[in-house]
């Protein structure tokens, strides 16, 4: 129970960042753009994971990525908590940020269109899975390299991650750059992989689960080193 209280204490950091930083504004802008796309027929099984991942990365950037936040981890760990609880709480906060953004867009889409409820539920499930994976990846990236790397991950998810690794790998006579790009698309969280979560793709869910477990555990290790 004590460990869960420590996780929830870190999760509550999101509330402060929503009202006292630009995180709320960024989420509002993304939700507005996502709602505009949804009302114009953008597929929700693609849009929901895409926006959820972007929101999750922003949640990490505003809770872990800055120099002040990373320096404050050592101070946080002087309290009766653990590196794993801190990492899990920050991960949960980032997933919540992505979920808020996604649910706002799905609510608008459901209210203004005649989409079936089952589609909204599947899109929401895919979005939450994608947000969980993106938050795990962004945690490690931000804890290691700060907001510069978190920003690079945000741009990757926003643009190149839409491209399928299979499509890129089918290029005739691929060069070294193409091969590296395929590896990156296969390893990192991406829209092309997580849009299949809506249909229950086991490979996609396993990929997301690996990033959740690996991201939180890896970040906990990085936090533990700062506490020494």
PDB file of C-alpha atoms in Angstrom:
ATOM      1  CA  UNK A   1       0.000   0.000   0.000  1.00  0.00           C
ATOM      2  CA  UNK A   2       2.841   2.385   0.785  1.00  0.00           C
ATOM      3  CA  UNK A   3       4.311   1.808  -2.690  1.00  0.00           C
ATOM      4  CA  UNK A   4       0.965   2.603  -4.333  1.00  0.00           C
ATOM      5  CA  UNK A   5       0.660   5.796  -2.297  1.00  0.00           C
ATOM      6  CA  UNK A   6       4.110   6.812  -3.529  1.00  0.00           C
ATOM      7  CA  UNK A   7       3.061   6.150  -7.126  1.00  0.00           C
ATOM      8  CA  UNK A   8      -0.122   8.204  -6.719  1.00  0.00           C
ATOM      9  CA  UNK A   9       1.857  11.034  -5.127  1.00  0.00           C
ATOM     10  CA  UNK A  10       4.010  11.248  -8.263  1.00  0.00           C
ATOM     11  CA  UNK A  11       0.954  10.956 -10.493  1.00  0.00           C
ATOM     12  CA  UNK A  12      -0.571  14.023  -8.854  1.00  0.00           C
ATOM     13  CA  UNK A  13       2.267  16.082 -10.311  1.00  0.00           C
ATOM     14  CA  UNK A  14       0.258  16.068 -13.541  1.00  0.00           C
ATOM     15  CA  UNK A  15      -2.464  18.238 -12.016  1.00  0.00           C
ATOM     16  CA  UNK A  16       0.027  20.956 -11.127  1.00  0.00           C
ATOM     17  CA  UNK A  17       1.666  20.844 -14.549  1.00  0.00           C
ATOM     18  CA  UNK A  18      -1.680  21.091 -16.332  1.00  0.00           C
ATOM     19  CA  UNK A  19      -2.519  24.407 -14.683  1.00  0.00           C
ATOM     20  CA  UNK A  20       0.923  25.873 -13.984  1.00  0.00           C
ATOM     21  CA  UNK A  21       2.784  25.113 -17.196  1.00  0.00           C
ATOM     22  CA  UNK A  22       2.142  25.096 -20.934  1.00  0.00           C
ATOM     23  CA  UNK A  23       1.205  21.394 -20.870  1.00  0.00           C
ATOM     24  CA  UNK A  24      -2.510  22.183 -20.665  1.00  0.00           C
ATOM     25  CA  UNK A  25      -2.237  24.593 -23.592  1.00  0.00           C
ATOM     26  CA  UNK A  26      -0.383  22.071 -25.749  1.00  0.00           C
ATOM     27  CA  UNK A  27      -2.950  19.364 -24.996  1.00  0.00           C
ATOM     28  CA  UNK A  28      -5.762  21.799 -25.791  1.00  0.00           C
ATOM     29  CA  UNK A  29      -4.206  22.719 -29.144  1.00  0.00           C
ATOM     30  CA  UNK A  30      -3.657  19.073 -30.080  1.00  0.00           C
ATOM     31  CA  UNK A  31      -7.180  18.120 -29.051  1.00  0.00           C
ATOM     32  CA  UNK A  32      -8.577  20.940 -31.179  1.00  0.00           C
ATOM     33  CA  UNK A  33      -6.619  19.784 -34.208  1.00  0.00           C
ATOM     34  CA  UNK A  34      -7.544  16.163 -33.567  1.00  0.00           C
ATOM     35  CA  UNK A  35     -11.241  17.008 -33.221  1.00  0.00           C
ATOM     36  CA  UNK A  36     -11.102  18.932 -36.509  1.00  0.00           C
ATOM     37  CA  UNK A  37      -9.577  15.905 -38.251  1.00  0.00           C
ATOM     38  CA  UNK A  38     -12.054  13.498 -36.649  1.00  0.00           C
ATOM     39  CA  UNK A  39     -15.066  15.486 -37.829  1.00  0.00           C
ATOM     40  CA  UNK A  40     -13.635  15.404 -41.350  1.00  0.00           C
ATOM     41  CA  UNK A  41     -13.424  11.641 -41.536  1.00  0.00           C
ATOM     42  CA  UNK A  42      -9.936  10.810 -40.265  1.00  0.00           C
ATOM     43  CA  UNK A  43      -9.874   7.125 -39.184  1.00  0.00           C
ATOM     44  CA  UNK A  44     -10.172   7.032 -35.394  1.00  0.00           C
ATOM     45  CA  UNK A  45      -8.178   3.808 -35.110  1.00  0.00           C
ATOM     46  CA  UNK A  46      -5.218   5.796 -36.458  1.00  0.00           C
ATOM     47  CA  UNK A  47      -6.010   9.214 -34.998  1.00  0.00           C
ATOM     48  CA  UNK A  48      -6.589   8.022 -31.419  1.00  0.00           C
ATOM     49  CA  UNK A  49      -3.229   6.217 -31.003  1.00  0.00           C
ATOM     50  CA  UNK A  50      -1.432   9.037 -32.787  1.00  0.00           C
ATOM     51  CA  UNK A  51      -2.775  11.765 -30.521  1.00  0.00           C
ATOM     52  CA  UNK A  52      -2.491   9.631 -27.388  1.00  0.00           C
ATOM     53  CA  UNK A  53       1.206   9.011 -28.022  1.00  0.00           C
ATOM     54  CA  UNK A  54       1.879  12.683 -28.652  1.00  0.00           C
ATOM     55  CA  UNK A  55       0.066  13.602 -25.447  1.00  0.00           C
ATOM     56  CA  UNK A  56       2.016  11.007 -23.474  1.00  0.00           C
ATOM     57  CA  UNK A  57       5.356  12.332 -24.735  1.00  0.00           C
ATOM     58  CA  UNK A  58       4.301  15.845 -23.774  1.00  0.00           C
ATOM     59  CA  UNK A  59       3.350  14.573 -20.333  1.00  0.00           C
ATOM     60  CA  UNK A  60       6.848  13.160 -19.882  1.00  0.00           C
ATOM     61  CA  UNK A  61       8.508  16.302 -21.233  1.00  0.00           C
ATOM     62  CA  UNK A  62       6.683  18.440 -18.665  1.00  0.00           C
ATOM     63  CA  UNK A  63       7.358  16.125 -15.714  1.00  0.00           C
ATOM     64  CA  UNK A  64      10.754  14.498 -16.327  1.00  0.00           C
ATOM     65  CA  UNK A  65      12.553  16.084 -19.255  1.00  0.00           C
ATOM     66  CA  UNK A  66      13.630  19.487 -17.972  1.00  0.00           C
ATOM     67  CA  UNK A  67      16.959  19.963 -16.200  1.00  0.00           C
ATOM     68  CA  UNK A  68      15.101  21.084 -13.072  1.00  0.00           C
ATOM     69  CA  UNK A  69      12.872  18.000 -13.033  1.00  0.00           C
ATOM     70  CA  UNK A  70      15.790  15.636 -13.537  1.00  0.00           C
ATOM     71  CA  UNK A  71      17.794  17.339 -10.799  1.00  0.00           C
ATOM     72  CA  UNK A  72      14.795  17.209  -8.456  1.00  0.00           C
ATOM     73  CA  UNK A  73      14.636  13.419  -8.706  1.00  0.00           C
ATOM     74  CA  UNK A  74      17.552  13.072  -6.296  1.00  0.00           C
ATOM     75  CA  UNK A  75      15.717  15.267  -3.792  1.00  0.00           C
ATOM     76  CA  UNK A  76      12.501  13.302  -4.266  1.00  0.00           C
ATOM     77  CA  UNK A  77      14.319  10.074  -3.491  1.00  0.00           C
ATOM     78  CA  UNK A  78      15.406  11.413  -0.092  1.00  0.00           C
ATOM     79  CA  UNK A  79      11.761  10.973   0.917  1.00  0.00           C
ATOM     80  CA  UNK A  80      10.360   7.528   1.823  1.00  0.00           C
ATOM     81  CA  UNK A  81       9.845   6.366  -1.737  1.00  0.00           C
ATOM     82  CA  UNK A  82      11.677   4.244  -4.320  1.00  0.00           C
ATOM     83  CA  UNK A  83      13.031   4.885  -7.840  1.00  0.00           C
ATOM     84  CA  UNK A  84      10.512   2.407  -9.232  1.00  0.00           C
ATOM     85  CA  UNK A  85       7.601   4.206  -7.559  1.00  0.00           C
ATOM     86  CA  UNK A  86       8.777   7.558  -8.911  1.00  0.00           C
ATOM     87  CA  UNK A  87       9.173   6.151 -12.426  1.00  0.00           C
ATOM     88  CA  UNK A  88       5.806   4.379 -12.299  1.00  0.00           C
ATOM     89  CA  UNK A  89       4.076   7.530 -11.036  1.00  0.00           C
ATOM     90  CA  UNK A  90       5.575   9.707 -13.763  1.00  0.00           C
ATOM     91  CA  UNK A  91       4.630   7.059 -16.344  1.00  0.00           C
ATOM     92  CA  UNK A  92       1.050   6.977 -15.085  1.00  0.00           C
ATOM     93  CA  UNK A  93       0.894  10.781 -15.238  1.00  0.00           C
ATOM     94  CA  UNK A  94       2.077  10.747 -18.856  1.00  0.00           C
ATOM     95  CA  UNK A  95      -0.452   8.065 -19.823  1.00  0.00           C
ATOM     96  CA  UNK A  96      -3.160  10.163 -18.168  1.00  0.00           C
ATOM     97  CA  UNK A  97      -2.121  13.199 -20.211  1.00  0.00           C
ATOM     98  CA  UNK A  98      -2.326  11.173 -23.410  1.00  0.00           C
ATOM     99  CA  UNK A  99      -5.641   9.671 -22.329  1.00  0.00           C
ATOM    100  CA  UNK A 100      -7.162  13.082 -21.594  1.00  0.00           C
ATOM    101  CA  UNK A 101      -6.202  14.303 -25.057  1.00  0.00           C
ATOM    102  CA  UNK A 102      -7.539  11.183 -26.763  1.00  0.00           C
ATOM    103  CA  UNK A 103     -10.805  11.062 -24.810  1.00  0.00           C
ATOM    104  CA  UNK A 104     -11.494  14.706 -25.612  1.00  0.00           C
ATOM    105  CA  UNK A 105     -11.169  13.998 -29.324  1.00  0.00           C
ATOM    106  CA  UNK A 106     -13.243  10.805 -29.166  1.00  0.00           C
ATOM    107  CA  UNK A 107     -15.962  12.631 -27.217  1.00  0.00           C
ATOM    108  CA  UNK A 108     -16.203  15.307 -29.891  1.00  0.00           C
ATOM    109  CA  UNK A 109     -16.175  12.696 -32.653  1.00  0.00           C
ATOM    110  CA  UNK A 110     -18.900  10.692 -30.931  1.00  0.00           C
ATOM    111  CA  UNK A 111     -21.065  13.762 -30.367  1.00  0.00           C
ATOM    112  CA  UNK A 112     -20.764  15.248 -33.855  1.00  0.00           C
ATOM    113  CA  UNK A 113     -20.733  12.110 -35.996  1.00  0.00           C
ATOM    114  CA  UNK A 114     -22.767   8.925 -36.233  1.00  0.00           C
ATOM    115  CA  UNK A 115     -19.866   6.575 -35.570  1.00  0.00           C
ATOM    116  CA  UNK A 116     -20.761   3.312 -33.806  1.00  0.00           C
ATOM    117  CA  UNK A 117     -19.947   3.068 -30.104  1.00  0.00           C
ATOM    118  CA  UNK A 118     -17.943  -0.115 -30.688  1.00  0.00           C
ATOM    119  CA  UNK A 119     -15.550   1.764 -32.956  1.00  0.00           C
ATOM    120  CA  UNK A 120     -15.049   4.475 -30.329  1.00  0.00           C
ATOM    121  CA  UNK A 121     -14.312   1.833 -27.688  1.00  0.00           C
ATOM    122  CA  UNK A 122     -11.803   0.029 -29.907  1.00  0.00           C
ATOM    123  CA  UNK A 123     -10.112   3.308 -30.835  1.00  0.00           C
ATOM    124  CA  UNK A 124      -9.961   4.278 -27.168  1.00  0.00           C
ATOM    125  CA  UNK A 125      -8.373   0.966 -26.207  1.00  0.00           C
ATOM    126  CA  UNK A 126      -5.800   1.319 -28.965  1.00  0.00           C
ATOM    127  CA  UNK A 127      -5.074   4.870 -27.850  1.00  0.00           C
ATOM    128  CA  UNK A 128      -4.491   3.875 -24.238  1.00  0.00           C
ATOM    129  CA  UNK A 129      -2.174   1.047 -25.271  1.00  0.00           C
ATOM    130  CA  UNK A 130      -0.244   3.359 -27.561  1.00  0.00           C
ATOM    131  CA  UNK A 131      -0.013   6.060 -24.872  1.00  0.00           C
ATOM    132  CA  UNK A 132       1.325   3.515 -22.370  1.00  0.00           C
ATOM    133  CA  UNK A 133       4.064   2.414 -24.773  1.00  0.00           C
ATOM    134  CA  UNK A 134       4.997   5.966 -25.816  1.00  0.00           C
ATOM    135  CA  UNK A 135       5.157   7.057 -22.171  1.00  0.00           C
ATOM    136  CA  UNK A 136       7.525   4.185 -21.347  1.00  0.00           C
ATOM    137  CA  UNK A 137       9.804   5.055 -24.253  1.00  0.00           C
ATOM    138  CA  UNK A 138       9.696   8.797 -23.533  1.00  0.00           C
ATOM    139  CA  UNK A 139      10.548   8.232 -19.859  1.00  0.00           C
ATOM    140  CA  UNK A 140      13.830   6.546 -20.688  1.00  0.00           C
ATOM    141  CA  UNK A 141      14.637   9.070 -23.401  1.00  0.00           C
ATOM    142  CA  UNK A 142      13.869  12.110 -21.229  1.00  0.00           C
ATOM    143  CA  UNK A 143      15.551  10.727 -18.117  1.00  0.00           C
ATOM    144  CA  UNK A 144      18.677  10.070 -20.147  1.00  0.00           C
ATOM    145  CA  UNK A 145      18.848  12.999 -22.548  1.00  0.00           C
ATOM    146  CA  UNK A 146      16.323  15.581 -21.383  1.00  0.00           C
ATOM    147  CA  UNK A 147      13.793  17.434 -23.484  1.00  0.00           C
ATOM    148  CA  UNK A 148      16.050  17.561 -26.535  1.00  0.00           C
ATOM    149  CA  UNK A 149      15.622  13.813 -27.008  1.00  0.00           C
ATOM    150  CA  UNK A 150      11.991  13.968 -25.895  1.00  0.00           C
ATOM    151  CA  UNK A 151      11.392  16.571 -28.609  1.00  0.00           C
ATOM    152  CA  UNK A 152      13.036  14.333 -31.193  1.00  0.00           C
ATOM    153  CA  UNK A 153      10.771  11.467 -30.131  1.00  0.00           C
ATOM    154  CA  UNK A 154       7.737  13.768 -30.395  1.00  0.00           C
ATOM    155  CA  UNK A 155       8.677  14.698 -33.961  1.00  0.00           C
ATOM    156  CA  UNK A 156       9.325  11.062 -34.842  1.00  0.00           C
ATOM    157  CA  UNK A 157       5.888  10.017 -33.611  1.00  0.00           C
ATOM    158  CA  UNK A 158       4.238  13.007 -35.299  1.00  0.00           C
ATOM    159  CA  UNK A 159       5.636  12.284 -38.773  1.00  0.00           C
ATOM    160  CA  UNK A 160       7.826   9.268 -39.669  1.00  0.00           C
ATOM    161  CA  UNK A 161       6.122   6.774 -37.348  1.00  0.00           C
ATOM    162  CA  UNK A 162       3.075   6.757 -39.630  1.00  0.00           C
ATOM    163  CA  UNK A 163       5.130   4.946 -42.288  1.00  0.00           C
ATOM    164  CA  UNK A 164       5.000   1.167 -42.077  1.00  0.00           C
ATOM    165  CA  UNK A 165       8.316  -0.641 -41.641  1.00  0.00           C
ATOM    166  CA  UNK A 166       7.051  -3.280 -44.086  1.00  0.00           C
ATOM    167  CA  UNK A 167       6.399  -0.620 -46.725  1.00  0.00           C
ATOM    168  CA  UNK A 168       9.825   0.924 -46.268  1.00  0.00           C
ATOM    169  CA  UNK A 169      11.504  -2.484 -46.246  1.00  0.00           C
ATOM    170  CA  UNK A 170       9.889  -3.369 -49.581  1.00  0.00           C
ATOM    171  CA  UNK A 171      11.965  -0.728 -51.367  1.00  0.00           C
ATOM    172  CA  UNK A 172      14.091  -2.331 -54.060  1.00  0.00           C
ATOM    173  CA  UNK A 173      17.838  -2.295 -53.379  1.00  0.00           C
ATOM    174  CA  UNK A 174      17.537  -0.521 -50.009  1.00  0.00           C
ATOM    175  CA  UNK A 175      20.580   1.429 -48.857  1.00  0.00           C
ATOM    176  CA  UNK A 176      22.077   1.651 -45.404  1.00  0.00           C
ATOM    177  CA  UNK A 177      19.869   4.602 -44.453  1.00  0.00           C
ATOM    178  CA  UNK A 178      16.757   2.664 -45.430  1.00  0.00           C
ATOM    179  CA  UNK A 179      17.844  -0.360 -43.391  1.00  0.00           C
ATOM    180  CA  UNK A 180      18.500   1.809 -40.340  1.00  0.00           C
ATOM    181  CA  UNK A 181      15.117   3.481 -40.778  1.00  0.00           C
ATOM    182  CA  UNK A 182      13.384   0.100 -40.891  1.00  0.00           C
ATOM    183  CA  UNK A 183      15.083  -0.941 -37.645  1.00  0.00           C
ATOM    184  CA  UNK A 184      14.024   2.314 -35.978  1.00  0.00           C
ATOM    185  CA  UNK A 185      10.433   1.879 -37.146  1.00  0.00           C
ATOM    186  CA  UNK A 186      10.405  -1.700 -35.860  1.00  0.00           C
ATOM    187  CA  UNK A 187      11.824  -0.855 -32.431  1.00  0.00           C
ATOM    188  CA  UNK A 188      10.265   2.468 -31.450  1.00  0.00           C
ATOM    189  CA  UNK A 189       6.571   3.022 -30.696  1.00  0.00           C
ATOM    190  CA  UNK A 190       4.810   4.073 -33.875  1.00  0.00           C
ATOM    191  CA  UNK A 191       1.415   4.844 -35.320  1.00  0.00           C
ATOM    192  CA  UNK A 192       1.810   2.234 -38.047  1.00  0.00           C
ATOM    193  CA  UNK A 193       2.131  -0.551 -35.463  1.00  0.00           C
ATOM    194  CA  UNK A 194      -0.338   0.593 -32.843  1.00  0.00           C
ATOM    195  CA  UNK A 195      -3.260   1.308 -35.147  1.00  0.00           C
ATOM    196  CA  UNK A 196      -3.660  -2.499 -35.212  1.00  0.00           C
ATOM    197  CA  UNK A 197      -4.259  -2.520 -31.441  1.00  0.00           C
ATOM    198  CA  UNK A 198      -7.900  -1.687 -32.167  1.00  0.00           C
ATOM    199  CA  UNK A 199      -8.298  -5.100 -33.790  1.00  0.00           C
ATOM    200  CA  UNK A 200      -6.462  -6.908 -30.970  1.00  0.00           C
ATOM    201  CA  UNK A 201      -3.177  -7.480 -32.800  1.00  0.00           C
ATOM    202  CA  UNK A 202      -1.097  -9.626 -30.385  1.00  0.00           C
ATOM    203  CA  UNK A 203       2.237  -8.466 -31.805  1.00  0.00           C
ATOM    204  CA  UNK A 204       1.291  -4.835 -31.325  1.00  0.00           C
ATOM    205  CA  UNK A 205       0.131  -5.412 -27.754  1.00  0.00           C
ATOM    206  CA  UNK A 206       3.290  -7.374 -26.940  1.00  0.00           C
ATOM    207  CA  UNK A 207       5.406  -4.559 -28.407  1.00  0.00           C
ATOM    208  CA  UNK A 208       3.545  -2.004 -26.285  1.00  0.00           C
ATOM    209  CA  UNK A 209       3.871  -4.131 -23.147  1.00  0.00           C
ATOM    210  CA  UNK A 210       7.638  -4.435 -23.651  1.00  0.00           C
ATOM    211  CA  UNK A 211       7.963  -0.657 -23.828  1.00  0.00           C
ATOM    212  CA  UNK A 212       5.860  -0.208 -20.695  1.00  0.00           C
ATOM    213  CA  UNK A 213       7.855  -2.680 -18.613  1.00  0.00           C
ATOM    214  CA  UNK A 214      11.233  -1.802 -20.101  1.00  0.00           C
ATOM    215  CA  UNK A 215      10.614   1.934 -20.003  1.00  0.00           C
ATOM    216  CA  UNK A 216       9.521   2.082 -16.373  1.00  0.00           C
ATOM    217  CA  UNK A 217      12.225  -0.337 -15.207  1.00  0.00           C
ATOM    218  CA  UNK A 218      14.946   1.408 -17.208  1.00  0.00           C
ATOM    219  CA  UNK A 219      13.915   4.821 -15.909  1.00  0.00           C
ATOM    220  CA  UNK A 220      13.928   3.497 -12.345  1.00  0.00           C
ATOM    221  CA  UNK A 221      17.529   2.395 -12.861  1.00  0.00           C
ATOM    222  CA  UNK A 222      18.481   5.845 -14.137  1.00  0.00           C
ATOM    223  CA  UNK A 223      16.758   7.485 -11.170  1.00  0.00           C
ATOM    224  CA  UNK A 224      18.515   5.153  -8.757  1.00  0.00           C
ATOM    225  CA  UNK A 225      21.913   6.235 -10.106  1.00  0.00           C
ATOM    226  CA  UNK A 226      21.062   9.874  -9.412  1.00  0.00           C
ATOM    227  CA  UNK A 227      20.162   9.010  -5.829  1.00  0.00           C
ATOM    228  CA  UNK A 228      23.636   7.609  -5.141  1.00  0.00           C
TER     229      UNK A 228
END
